CSV table of C-alpha atoms and ligand atoms in Angstrom, one decimal:
chain,number,residue,atom,x,y,z
O,1,MET,CA,11.1,-17.6,3.0
O,2,PHE,CA,7.6,-18.6,1.9
O,3,GLU,CA,8.6,-21.8,0.1
O,4,VAL,CA,6.6,-24.2,2.2
O,5,LEU,CA,3.6,-21.9,2.3
O,6,SER,CA,3.8,-21.4,-1.4
O,7,GLN,CA,4.0,-25.2,-2.1
O,8,LYS,CA,1.0,-25.8,0.1
O,9,LEU,CA,-1.1,-23.2,-1.5
O,10,GLY,CA,0.0,-24.4,-4.9
O,11,SER,CA,-1.3,-27.9,-4.2
O,12,VAL,CA,-4.6,-26.6,-2.8
O,13,PHE,CA,-5.3,-24.6,-6.0
O,14,SER,CA,-4.2,-27.3,-8.4
O,15,ARG,CA,-6.8,-29.6,-6.8
O,16,LEU,CA,-9.4,-26.9,-7.0
O,17,SER,CA,-8.5,-26.3,-10.6
O,18,SER,CA,-9.2,-29.9,-11.5
O,19,LYS,CA,-12.9,-29.4,-10.6
O,20,GLY,CA,-15.2,-27.8,-13.1
O,21,ARG,CA,-17.8,-26.4,-10.8
O,22,LEU,CA,-17.2,-25.4,-7.3
O,23,THR,CA,-19.7,-26.0,-4.6
O,24,GLU,CA,-19.7,-24.2,-1.3
O,25,LYS,CA,-18.2,-27.3,0.2
O,26,ASP,CA,-15.4,-27.4,-2.3
O,27,ILE,CA,-14.5,-23.8,-1.4
O,28,ASP,CA,-14.7,-24.5,2.4
O,29,ASP,CA,-12.5,-27.6,2.0
O,30,ALA,CA,-9.9,-25.6,0.1
O,31,LEU,CA,-10.1,-22.7,2.5
O,32,ARG,CA,-9.6,-25.0,5.5
O,33,GLU,CA,-6.3,-26.1,3.9
O,34,VAL,CA,-5.3,-22.5,3.2
O,35,ARG,CA,-6.0,-21.6,6.8
O,36,LEU,CA,-3.8,-24.4,8.1
O,37,ALA,CA,-1.0,-23.5,5.7
O,38,LEU,CA,-1.1,-19.9,6.9
O,39,LEU,CA,-1.1,-20.9,10.6
O,40,GLU,CA,1.8,-23.3,10.0
O,41,ALA,CA,3.6,-20.3,8.4
O,42,ASP,CA,3.2,-18.6,11.8
O,43,VAL,CA,0.8,-16.0,10.5
O,44,ASN,CA,-1.1,-14.3,13.4
O,45,PHE,CA,-4.3,-16.3,14.0
O,46,LYS,CA,-6.6,-13.2,13.9
O,47,VAL,CA,-5.2,-12.1,10.6
O,48,VAL,CA,-5.8,-15.6,9.3
O,49,LYS,CA,-9.4,-15.7,10.6
O,50,ASP,CA,-10.3,-12.4,8.9
O,51,PHE,CA,-8.5,-13.3,5.8
O,52,ILE,CA,-10.3,-16.6,5.4
O,53,ALA,CA,-13.7,-15.0,6.2
O,54,GLN,CA,-13.1,-12.3,3.6
O,55,VAL,CA,-11.9,-14.8,0.9
O,56,ARG,CA,-14.9,-17.1,1.6
O,57,GLU,CA,-17.5,-14.3,1.3
O,58,ARG,CA,-16.0,-13.0,-1.9
O,59,SER,CA,-15.5,-16.4,-3.5
O,60,LEU,CA,-19.2,-17.2,-2.9
O,61,GLU,CA,-20.4,-14.0,-4.4
O,62,ALA,CA,-21.9,-14.0,-7.9
O,63,GLN,CA,-19.4,-14.7,-10.6
O,64,VAL,CA,-18.4,-11.4,-11.9
O,65,PHE,CA,-15.8,-12.3,-14.5
O,66,GLU,CA,-17.4,-14.8,-16.8
O,67,SER,CA,-14.1,-15.3,-18.6
O,68,LEU,CA,-12.6,-17.0,-15.5
O,69,THR,CA,-13.1,-20.5,-14.3
O,70,PRO,CA,-14.4,-21.0,-10.7
O,71,ALA,CA,-10.9,-22.0,-9.4
O,72,GLN,CA,-9.3,-19.0,-11.1
O,73,GLN,CA,-11.8,-16.8,-9.4
O,74,VAL,CA,-10.9,-18.1,-6.0
O,75,ILE,CA,-7.2,-17.7,-6.8
O,76,LYS,CA,-7.9,-14.1,-7.9
O,77,VAL,CA,-9.7,-13.4,-4.6
O,78,VAL,CA,-6.9,-15.0,-2.6
O,79,ASN,CA,-4.3,-13.0,-4.4
O,80,GLU,CA,-6.2,-9.7,-3.9
O,81,GLU,CA,-6.8,-10.4,-0.2
O,82,LEU,CA,-3.1,-11.3,0.2
O,83,ILE,CA,-2.1,-8.0,-1.3
O,84,ALA,CA,-4.6,-6.3,1.0
O,85,ILE,CA,-3.1,-7.8,4.2
O,86,LEU,CA,0.3,-6.9,3.0
O,87,GLY,CA,-0.7,-3.3,2.7
O,88,GLY,CA,-2.2,-2.8,-0.7
O,89,SER,CA,0.0,-0.5,-2.7
O,90,PRO,CA,3.7,0.3,-2.1
O,91,SER,CA,4.2,3.0,0.5
O,92,GLN,CA,6.5,5.9,-0.2
O,93,LEU,CA,8.8,7.8,2.2
O,94,THR,CA,7.4,11.1,3.4
O,95,GLN,CA,9.6,14.1,2.6
O,96,ALA,CA,9.9,17.1,4.8
O,97,GLY,CA,8.4,20.4,3.4
O,98,HIS,CA,11.8,21.9,3.7
O,99,PRO,CA,14.8,19.5,3.2
O,100,PRO,CA,16.7,17.9,4.8
O,101,THR,CA,14.2,15.1,5.5
O,102,MET,CA,15.0,13.3,8.8
O,103,VAL,CA,14.6,9.5,8.9
O,104,MET,CA,15.0,7.8,12.2
O,105,LEU,CA,15.7,4.0,12.3
O,106,VAL,CA,14.8,2.3,15.5
O,107,GLY,CA,14.6,-1.3,16.6
O,108,LEU,CA,15.9,-4.1,18.8
O,109,GLN,CA,19.5,-5.1,19.0
O,110,GLY,CA,20.8,-7.0,16.0
O,111,SER,CA,17.6,-6.4,13.9
O,112,GLY,CA,19.7,-4.7,11.2
O,113,LYS,CA,19.4,-1.0,11.9
O,114,THR,CA,23.0,0.0,11.1
O,115,THR,CA,23.1,-2.2,8.0
O,116,THR,CA,19.7,-0.9,6.9
O,117,ALA,CA,20.7,2.8,7.5
O,118,ALA,CA,23.5,2.3,5.0
O,119,LYS,CA,21.2,0.4,2.6
O,120,LEU,CA,18.6,3.1,2.7
O,121,ALA,CA,21.2,5.8,2.1
O,122,LEU,CA,22.6,3.9,-0.9
O,123,HIS,CA,19.0,3.4,-2.2
O,124,LEU,CA,18.4,7.2,-2.1
O,125,LYS,CA,21.8,7.9,-3.6
O,126,SER,CA,21.1,5.5,-6.5
O,127,ALA,CA,17.9,7.5,-7.1
O,128,GLY,CA,20.0,10.7,-7.5
O,129,GLN,CA,19.4,12.0,-4.0
O,130,ARG,CA,22.0,13.2,-1.4
O,131,PRO,CA,21.8,11.3,1.9
O,132,MET,CA,23.8,11.7,5.1
O,133,LEU,CA,24.2,9.1,7.8
O,134,VAL,CA,24.1,10.0,11.5
O,135,ALA,CA,25.7,7.8,14.2
O,136,ALA,CA,23.2,8.2,17.0
O,137,ASP,CA,23.9,4.9,18.6
O,138,LEU,CA,26.1,5.8,21.5
O,139,ARG,CA,26.1,2.6,23.5
O,140,ARG,CA,29.6,1.8,22.4
O,141,PRO,CA,32.3,3.3,20.1
O,142,ALA,CA,32.2,0.3,17.8
O,143,ALA,CA,28.6,1.1,16.9
O,144,ILE,CA,29.8,4.5,15.5
O,145,GLU,CA,32.8,2.9,13.8
O,146,GLN,CA,30.5,0.4,12.0
O,147,LEU,CA,28.5,3.1,10.4
O,148,VAL,CA,31.5,5.2,9.5
O,149,VAL,CA,33.1,2.2,7.7
O,150,LEU,CA,29.9,1.5,5.8
O,151,GLY,CA,29.6,5.2,4.9
O,152,ASN,CA,33.1,5.3,3.6
O,153,GLN,CA,32.6,2.2,1.5
O,154,LEU,CA,29.5,3.7,-0.1
O,155,ASP,CA,31.0,7.2,-0.4
O,156,ILE,CA,28.2,8.7,1.8
O,157,PRO,CA,28.9,11.3,4.4
O,158,VAL,CA,28.6,10.2,8.1
O,159,TYR,CA,28.0,12.7,10.9
O,160,ARG,CA,29.5,11.6,14.2
O,161,GLU,CA,30.4,12.9,17.6
O,162,ASP,CA,31.9,11.1,20.5
O,163,VAL,CA,30.1,8.8,22.9
O,164,SER,CA,29.6,11.5,25.5
O,165,SER,CA,27.1,13.4,23.3
O,166,LYS,CA,23.3,12.9,23.5
O,167,PRO,CA,21.4,11.4,20.5
O,168,VAL,CA,19.0,14.4,20.2
O,169,SER,CA,21.8,17.0,20.0
O,170,ILE,CA,23.8,14.9,17.6
O,171,CYS,CA,20.8,14.7,15.3
O,172,ALA,CA,20.2,18.4,15.6
O,173,HIS,CA,23.8,19.1,14.7
O,174,ALA,CA,23.6,16.7,11.9
O,175,LEU,CA,20.6,18.5,10.4
O,176,LYS,CA,22.6,21.7,10.4
O,177,LYS,CA,25.6,20.0,8.8
O,178,ALA,CA,23.3,18.4,6.1
O,179,ARG,CA,22.0,21.9,5.2
O,180,GLU,CA,25.5,23.1,4.7
O,181,LEU,CA,26.4,20.1,2.5
O,182,ALA,CA,23.0,20.3,0.7
O,183,CYS,CA,22.1,16.8,1.7
O,184,ALA,CA,18.4,16.2,1.3
O,185,TRP,CA,18.1,13.2,3.7
O,186,VAL,CA,19.5,12.6,7.1
O,187,ILE,CA,19.3,9.0,8.2
O,188,ALA,CA,19.8,8.4,11.9
O,189,ASP,CA,21.0,5.0,13.2
O,190,THR,CA,19.9,4.6,16.8
O,191,GLY,CA,20.9,2.2,19.6
O,192,GLY,CA,19.0,-1.0,20.2
O,193,ARG,CA,18.5,-3.2,23.3
O,194,LEU,CA,18.2,-6.9,23.5
O,195,HIS,CA,14.6,-6.6,24.7
O,196,ILE,CA,12.2,-3.8,24.9
O,197,ASP,CA,13.0,-1.8,28.0
O,198,GLU,CA,12.0,1.5,29.4
O,199,ALA,CA,15.3,3.2,29.0
O,200,MET,CA,15.4,2.5,25.2
O,201,MET,CA,11.8,3.3,24.6
O,202,GLU,CA,12.3,6.6,26.5
O,203,GLU,CA,15.4,7.5,24.5
O,204,VAL,CA,13.7,6.8,21.2
O,205,ALA,CA,10.4,8.5,22.2
O,206,LYS,CA,12.3,11.6,23.2
O,207,MET,CA,14.2,11.7,19.9
O,208,LYS,CA,10.9,11.4,18.1
O,209,ARG,CA,9.2,14.1,20.2
O,210,GLU,CA,12.1,16.6,20.0
O,211,LEU,CA,13.4,16.0,16.4
O,212,LYS,CA,10.0,15.4,14.8
O,213,PRO,CA,11.4,13.2,12.0
O,214,SER,CA,9.4,12.8,8.8
O,215,GLU,CA,9.9,9.1,9.2
O,216,ALA,CA,10.3,6.9,12.3
O,217,LEU,CA,10.9,3.5,10.8
O,218,LEU,CA,11.1,0.3,12.9
O,219,VAL,CA,13.7,-2.2,11.6
O,220,VAL,CA,12.5,-5.7,12.4
O,221,ASP,CA,14.1,-9.1,11.8
O,222,ALA,CA,11.6,-11.1,9.8
O,223,MET,CA,13.2,-14.3,11.1
O,224,THR,CA,11.8,-13.7,14.5
O,225,GLY,CA,8.2,-14.3,13.5
O,226,GLN,CA,5.4,-13.2,15.9
O,227,ASP,CA,8.0,-11.7,18.3
O,228,ALA,CA,8.7,-9.2,15.6
O,229,VAL,CA,5.0,-8.4,15.4
O,230,ARG,CA,4.8,-7.9,19.1
O,231,ALA,CA,7.8,-5.7,19.2
O,232,ALA,CA,6.3,-3.6,16.4
O,233,GLU,CA,3.1,-3.2,18.4
O,234,GLU,CA,5.0,-2.0,21.4
O,235,PHE,CA,7.2,0.4,19.5
O,236,HIS,CA,4.2,1.8,17.7
O,237,ALA,CA,2.3,2.3,20.9
O,238,THR,CA,5.0,4.2,22.7
O,239,VAL,CA,6.9,5.9,19.8
O,240,GLY,CA,4.5,6.2,17.0
O,241,LEU,CA,5.9,4.6,13.8
O,242,THR,CA,5.5,5.8,10.2
O,243,GLY,CA,6.7,2.6,8.6
O,244,LEU,CA,8.4,-0.8,8.9
O,245,ILE,CA,11.5,-2.3,7.3
O,246,LEU,CA,11.6,-6.0,7.4
O,247,THR,CA,15.2,-7.4,7.3
O,248,LYS,CA,16.5,-10.9,6.6
O,249,MET,CA,13.7,-11.7,4.2
O,250,ASP,CA,16.4,-13.8,2.5
O,251,GLY,CA,16.3,-16.2,5.5
O,252,ASP,CA,14.4,-19.5,5.8
O,253,ALA,CA,11.8,-18.3,8.2
O,254,ARG,CA,8.2,-19.3,7.5
O,255,GLY,CA,7.1,-15.8,6.6
O,256,GLY,CA,4.5,-15.2,9.4
O,257,ALA,CA,5.9,-11.8,10.4
O,258,ALA,CA,5.7,-10.4,6.9
O,259,LEU,CA,2.2,-11.6,6.5
O,260,SER,CA,0.9,-10.4,9.8
O,261,ILE,CA,2.7,-7.2,10.8
O,262,LYS,CA,0.8,-4.7,8.7
O,263,SER,CA,-2.6,-6.0,9.6
O,264,VAL,CA,-1.8,-6.2,13.3
O,265,THR,CA,-0.1,-2.9,13.7
O,266,GLY,CA,-1.6,-0.8,10.9
O,267,VAL,CA,1.9,0.4,10.0
O,268,PRO,CA,2.9,-0.1,6.4
O,269,ILE,CA,6.0,-2.1,5.4
O,270,LYS,CA,8.1,0.3,3.3
O,271,PHE,CA,11.2,-1.7,2.5
O,272,ILE,CA,12.7,-5.1,2.9
O,273,GLY,CA,16.2,-6.3,3.4
O,274,ILE,CA,17.2,-9.4,1.4
O,275,GLY,CA,20.8,-10.0,2.2
O,276,GLU,CA,23.9,-8.6,4.0
O,277,LYS,CA,25.2,-6.5,1.1
O,278,ALA,CA,24.3,-2.8,0.9
O,279,ASP,CA,22.3,-3.2,-2.3
O,280,ALA,CA,20.3,-6.2,-1.0
O,281,PHE,CA,17.4,-3.8,-0.3
O,282,GLU,CA,14.1,-3.2,-2.0
O,283,ILE,CA,11.0,-1.1,-1.9
O,284,PHE,CA,8.2,-3.4,-0.6
O,285,HIS,CA,5.7,-4.3,-3.2
O,286,PRO,CA,2.7,-6.1,-1.7
O,287,ASP,CA,1.5,-7.4,-5.1
O,288,ARG,CA,4.9,-8.9,-6.0
O,289,LEU,CA,5.2,-10.7,-2.7
O,290,ALA,CA,1.6,-12.0,-3.0
O,291,SER,CA,2.3,-13.4,-6.4
O,292,ARG,CA,5.5,-14.9,-5.1
O,293,ILE,CA,3.7,-16.6,-2.3
O,294,LEU,CA,1.0,-17.9,-4.6
O,295,GLY,CA,3.8,-19.0,-6.9
O,296,MET,CA,1.7,-18.8,-10.0
O,297,GLY,CA,2.9,-15.8,-11.9
O,298,ASP,CA,1.5,-17.2,-15.2
O,299,MET,CA,-1.9,-17.9,-13.7
O,300,LEU,CA,-2.1,-14.4,-12.3
O,301,THR,CA,-1.1,-12.8,-15.7
O,302,LEU,CA,-3.9,-14.8,-17.3
O,303,ILE,CA,-6.4,-13.6,-14.7
O,304,GLU,CA,-5.2,-10.1,-15.3
O,305,LYS,CA,-5.8,-10.4,-19.0
O,306,ALA,CA,-9.2,-11.8,-18.5
O,307,GLU,CA,-10.0,-8.9,-16.2
O,308,LYS,CA,-8.8,-6.5,-18.8
O,309,THR,CA,-11.1,-7.9,-21.5
O,310,PHE,CA,-13.9,-7.5,-19.0
O,311,ASP,CA,-12.9,-3.9,-18.5
O,312,GLU,CA,-12.8,-3.5,-22.3
O,313,GLU,CA,-16.3,-4.9,-22.6
O,314,SER,CA,-17.6,-2.5,-20.1
O,315,THR,CA,-15.8,0.3,-21.9
O,316,LYS,CA,-17.4,-0.7,-25.1
O,317,LYS,CA,-20.8,-0.6,-23.5
O,318,LEU,CA,-20.1,2.8,-22.2
O,319,GLU,CA,-19.0,4.0,-25.6
O,320,SER,CA,-22.3,2.8,-27.1
O,321,LYS,CA,-24.2,4.7,-24.4
O,322,LEU,CA,-22.1,7.8,-25.2
O,323,ARG,CA,-23.0,7.4,-28.9
O,324,HIS,CA,-26.7,7.2,-28.1
O,325,GLY,CA,-26.6,9.9,-25.5
O,326,THR,CA,-28.0,7.7,-22.7
O,327,LEU,CA,-25.3,8.1,-20.1
O,328,ASP,CA,-26.7,8.0,-16.5
O,329,LEU,CA,-25.3,8.3,-13.0
O,330,GLU,CA,-24.8,4.5,-12.8
O,331,ASP,CA,-22.3,4.7,-15.6
O,332,PHE,CA,-20.7,7.6,-13.9
O,333,LEU,CA,-20.2,5.5,-10.8
O,334,GLY,CA,-18.9,2.5,-12.8
O,335,GLN,CA,-16.2,4.7,-14.3
O,336,LEU,CA,-15.2,6.0,-10.9
O,337,GLU,CA,-14.9,2.5,-9.5
O,338,GLN,CA,-12.7,1.5,-12.4
O,339,MET,CA,-10.5,4.5,-11.8
O,340,GLN,CA,-10.2,3.5,-8.1
O,341,LYS,CA,-9.2,0.0,-9.0
O,342,MET,CA,-6.1,1.4,-10.6
O,343,GLY,CA,-5.2,3.2,-7.4
O,344,PRO,CA,-4.5,6.8,-6.8
O,345,LEU,CA,-3.2,8.7,-9.8
O,346,THR,CA,0.0,9.8,-8.0
O,347,GLN,CA,0.9,6.3,-7.1
O,348,LEU,CA,0.5,5.1,-10.7
O,349,MET,CA,2.7,8.0,-11.7
O,350,GLU,CA,5.3,7.0,-9.1
O,351,MET,CA,5.8,3.7,-10.9
O,352,VAL,CA,6.5,5.3,-14.3
O,353,PRO,CA,10.1,6.2,-14.7
O,354,GLY,CA,10.5,10.0,-15.2
O,355,LEU,CA,7.1,10.8,-13.8
O,356,SER,CA,7.9,10.0,-10.2
O,357,SER,CA,9.5,13.4,-9.5
O,358,ILE,CA,6.4,15.2,-10.8
O,359,ALA,CA,4.1,12.9,-8.8
O,360,ARG,CA,5.9,13.9,-5.6
O,361,ARG,CA,5.2,17.5,-6.2
O,362,LEU,CA,1.5,16.9,-6.8
O,363,PRO,CA,-0.9,17.3,-3.9
O,364,THR,CA,-1.7,13.7,-2.9
O,365,GLU,CA,-5.2,12.4,-2.0
O,366,VAL,CA,-7.0,15.5,-3.2
O,367,ASP,CA,-8.5,13.7,-6.2
O,368,ASP,CA,-9.1,10.6,-4.3
O,369,SER,CA,-11.1,12.3,-1.7
O,370,LYS,CA,-13.2,14.1,-4.3
O,371,ILE,CA,-13.9,10.8,-6.0
O,372,LYS,CA,-14.8,9.2,-2.7
O,373,LYS,CA,-17.3,12.0,-2.1
O,374,ILE,CA,-18.9,11.7,-5.5
O,375,GLU,CA,-19.1,7.9,-5.0
O,376,ALA,CA,-20.7,8.3,-1.6
O,377,MET,CA,-23.3,10.6,-3.1
O,378,ILE,CA,-24.2,8.3,-6.0
O,379,LEU,CA,-24.3,5.4,-3.6
O,380,SER,CA,-26.8,7.2,-1.5
O,381,MET,CA,-29.2,7.5,-4.4
O,382,THR,CA,-31.8,4.9,-5.3
O,383,PRO,CA,-31.3,3.0,-8.6
O,384,GLU,CA,-34.2,5.0,-10.0
O,385,GLU,CA,-32.6,8.3,-9.0
O,386,ARG,CA,-29.3,7.3,-10.6
O,387,ARG,CA,-31.0,6.4,-13.9
O,388,ASN,CA,-33.2,9.5,-13.8
O,389,PRO,CA,-31.6,12.4,-11.9
O,390,ASP,CA,-34.3,14.8,-13.0
O,391,ILE,CA,-36.5,13.5,-10.2
O,392,LEU,CA,-34.1,14.8,-7.6
O,393,ASP,CA,-36.0,17.5,-5.9
O,394,GLY,CA,-34.9,19.5,-2.8
O,395,SER,CA,-35.9,17.0,-0.2
O,396,ARG,CA,-34.3,14.1,-2.1
O,397,ARG,CA,-31.1,16.1,-2.4
O,398,ARG,CA,-31.1,16.8,1.3
O,399,ARG,CA,-31.6,13.1,2.0
O,400,ILE,CA,-28.7,12.2,-0.3
O,401,ALA,CA,-26.5,14.8,1.4
O,402,ARG,CA,-27.3,13.4,4.8
O,403,GLY,CA,-26.8,9.8,3.7
O,404,SER,CA,-23.4,10.5,2.2
O,405,GLY,CA,-22.1,12.9,4.8
O,406,THR,CA,-22.0,15.8,2.3
O,407,THR,CA,-23.9,19.0,1.9
O,408,SER,CA,-26.8,19.9,-0.5
O,409,GLN,CA,-24.4,22.1,-2.2
O,410,ASP,CA,-22.1,19.2,-2.9
O,411,VAL,CA,-25.0,17.3,-4.4
O,412,ASN,CA,-26.0,20.3,-6.5
O,413,GLN,CA,-22.5,20.6,-7.8
O,414,LEU,CA,-22.3,16.9,-8.7
O,415,LEU,CA,-25.6,17.1,-10.6
O,416,ASN,CA,-24.5,20.2,-12.4
O,417,GLN,CA,-21.3,18.5,-13.4
O,418,PHE,CA,-23.2,15.5,-14.5
O,419,ARG,CA,-25.7,17.5,-16.5
O,420,GLN,CA,-22.9,19.2,-18.3
O,421,THR,CA,-21.3,15.9,-19.1
O,422,GLN,CA,-24.6,14.6,-20.3
O,423,LYS,CA,-25.1,17.6,-22.5
O,424,LEU,CA,-21.7,17.1,-24.1
O,425,VAL,CA,-22.5,13.5,-24.6
O,426,LYS,CA,-25.8,14.3,-26.3
O,427,GLN,CA,-24.1,16.8,-28.6
O,428,MET,CA,-21.5,14.2,-29.5
O,429,ALA,CA,-24.2,11.6,-30.1
O,430,SER,CA,-26.1,13.9,-32.3
O,431,GLY,CA,-23.2,14.0,-34.7
O,432,ARG,CA,-21.8,17.4,-34.1
O,433,GLY,CA,-19.2,16.0,-31.7
O,434,LYS,CA,-18.3,12.8,-33.5
O,435,GLY,CA,-14.8,14.1,-34.2
O,436,LEU,CA,-14.3,14.8,-30.6
O,437,LEU,CA,-15.5,11.3,-29.6
O,438,ASP,CA,-13.1,9.8,-32.1
O,439,MET,CA,-10.3,11.9,-30.6
O,440,LEU,CA,-11.1,10.7,-27.1
O,441,ARG,CA,-10.8,7.1,-28.3
J,501,GTP,N1,20.9,-12.1,5.6
J,501,GTP,C1,20.7,-10.9,6.0
J,501,GTP,N2,21.4,-10.4,7.0
J,501,GTP,C2,21.2,-9.1,7.4
J,501,GTP,C3,20.2,-8.3,6.8
J,501,GTP,N3,20.2,-7.1,7.4
J,501,GTP,C4,21.1,-7.1,8.4
J,501,GTP,N4,21.7,-8.4,8.4
J,501,GTP,C5,22.8,-8.8,9.3
J,501,GTP,O1,22.3,-8.8,10.6
J,501,GTP,C6,23.4,-8.5,11.5
J,501,GTP,C7,23.1,-7.3,12.4
J,501,GTP,O2,23.0,-6.2,11.7
J,501,GTP,P1,23.2,-4.7,12.3
J,501,GTP,O3,22.9,-3.7,11.2
J,501,GTP,O4,24.5,-4.6,12.9
J,501,GTP,O5,22.1,-4.6,13.4
J,501,GTP,P2,21.8,-3.5,14.4
J,501,GTP,O6,20.3,-3.4,14.6
J,501,GTP,O7,22.4,-2.2,14.0
J,501,GTP,O8,22.4,-4.1,15.7
J,501,GTP,P3,22.8,-3.2,17.1
J,501,GTP,O9,23.4,-2.0,16.6
J,501,GTP,O10,23.7,-4.1,17.8
J,501,GTP,O11,21.5,-3.0,17.8
J,501,GTP,C8,24.6,-8.2,10.7
J,501,GTP,O12,25.4,-9.4,10.6
J,501,GTP,C9,24.0,-8.0,9.3
J,501,GTP,O13,24.9,-8.3,8.2
J,501,GTP,C10,19.4,-8.9,5.7
J,501,GTP,O14,18.5,-8.3,5.1
J,501,GTP,N5,19.7,-10.2,5.4
J,502,MG,MG1,23.7,-1.0,15.0
């Protein structure tokens, strides 16, 4: 998948790289080809339109990173926007407050539900968890047998009843059994139909309503292109999905489904299937797929390095401000933005082996929302106010609170925090805190 797209983008960018300066026309010519390449790859036309508009606007913006060539800047923007349409950062499974966590797999016939149920169970087992599989596809005995065989092969318990049972009660019984066996995950394989029909949708929607699973994941065959996207839209509208699993990403389809489905449905891709075997399964990483599509790993590493030196330069500037005690709210904001670039703290922790279990126990989003609030308040100030917060009287504070959707109390709190930081900075700058500053470095 993606070979053709990757080749086309590669040739566009190598032509762009041969030019020293880029005019607006150069960028437009290049983007016209990018647009065609995406459409030929069967990416949804609206997704392509927004993507191109976004890349164009950002490419024409002032050159922020002086250490990059113009072509590198365009590649950087394309890479970032690709990551964005693929969903940004990897999306984790939600766990129930009290285990077992129920995961329901739904999808059209032959999309890979049963295979994927086994793959997901093995994935969790390899991570040291205890999963259980549930055969809730009762259309035919063979469907149950298929899951039992897979479970046996992987040494994972499978809960089954006979075909006369109802999916909801089987799953309820399975949850009870999982508690007895201390299984933390219950993965239900449900029945699919050839096409979306009311009977299937009603069955699935009923299961979702009555069992309230932590995850309702739609398994879609990436080889089916825009049909997969349409199916996802319908499932999401009637059932309410928490995530997508794209199967058969090892096939030779053009990749349009993968590139459109998140943007069109708003539902994140959580995993991908990349083969028939039980271990041919991966957590979906938007950044890795984007760099694979761009097919220029080396170039992207180079760009990353250049960005890092840019960050280092701004850190140095900040340090000098700290030394001279002239920190202002603009700097404060700059630091917040840098932190946000790295993504939420818990997500960073998830990627570090050993820290992921701690990260899962941390409250998510709390810090992010705080940061966003602070950011909104600072952005509601005029540049003068940011440089000289002492001029912020009552009426200015009220205006800022209104402008940022916060309260005067929030603004007061921010200013107090900032003042304390500033005081500390002044102390450090005056020499008494030099040791501390060195320690912070
Ligand atoms: N190449 C490849 N084949 C896959 C992948 N996932 C599933 N398959 C194959 O797709 C076919 C259908 O998979 P199933 O898991 O039986 O699909 P299902 O959705 O459970 O089908 P029904 O129960 O009939 O609705 C099988 O031959 C699988 O081996 C994948 O990621 N890559
Ligand atoms: Mg099946």
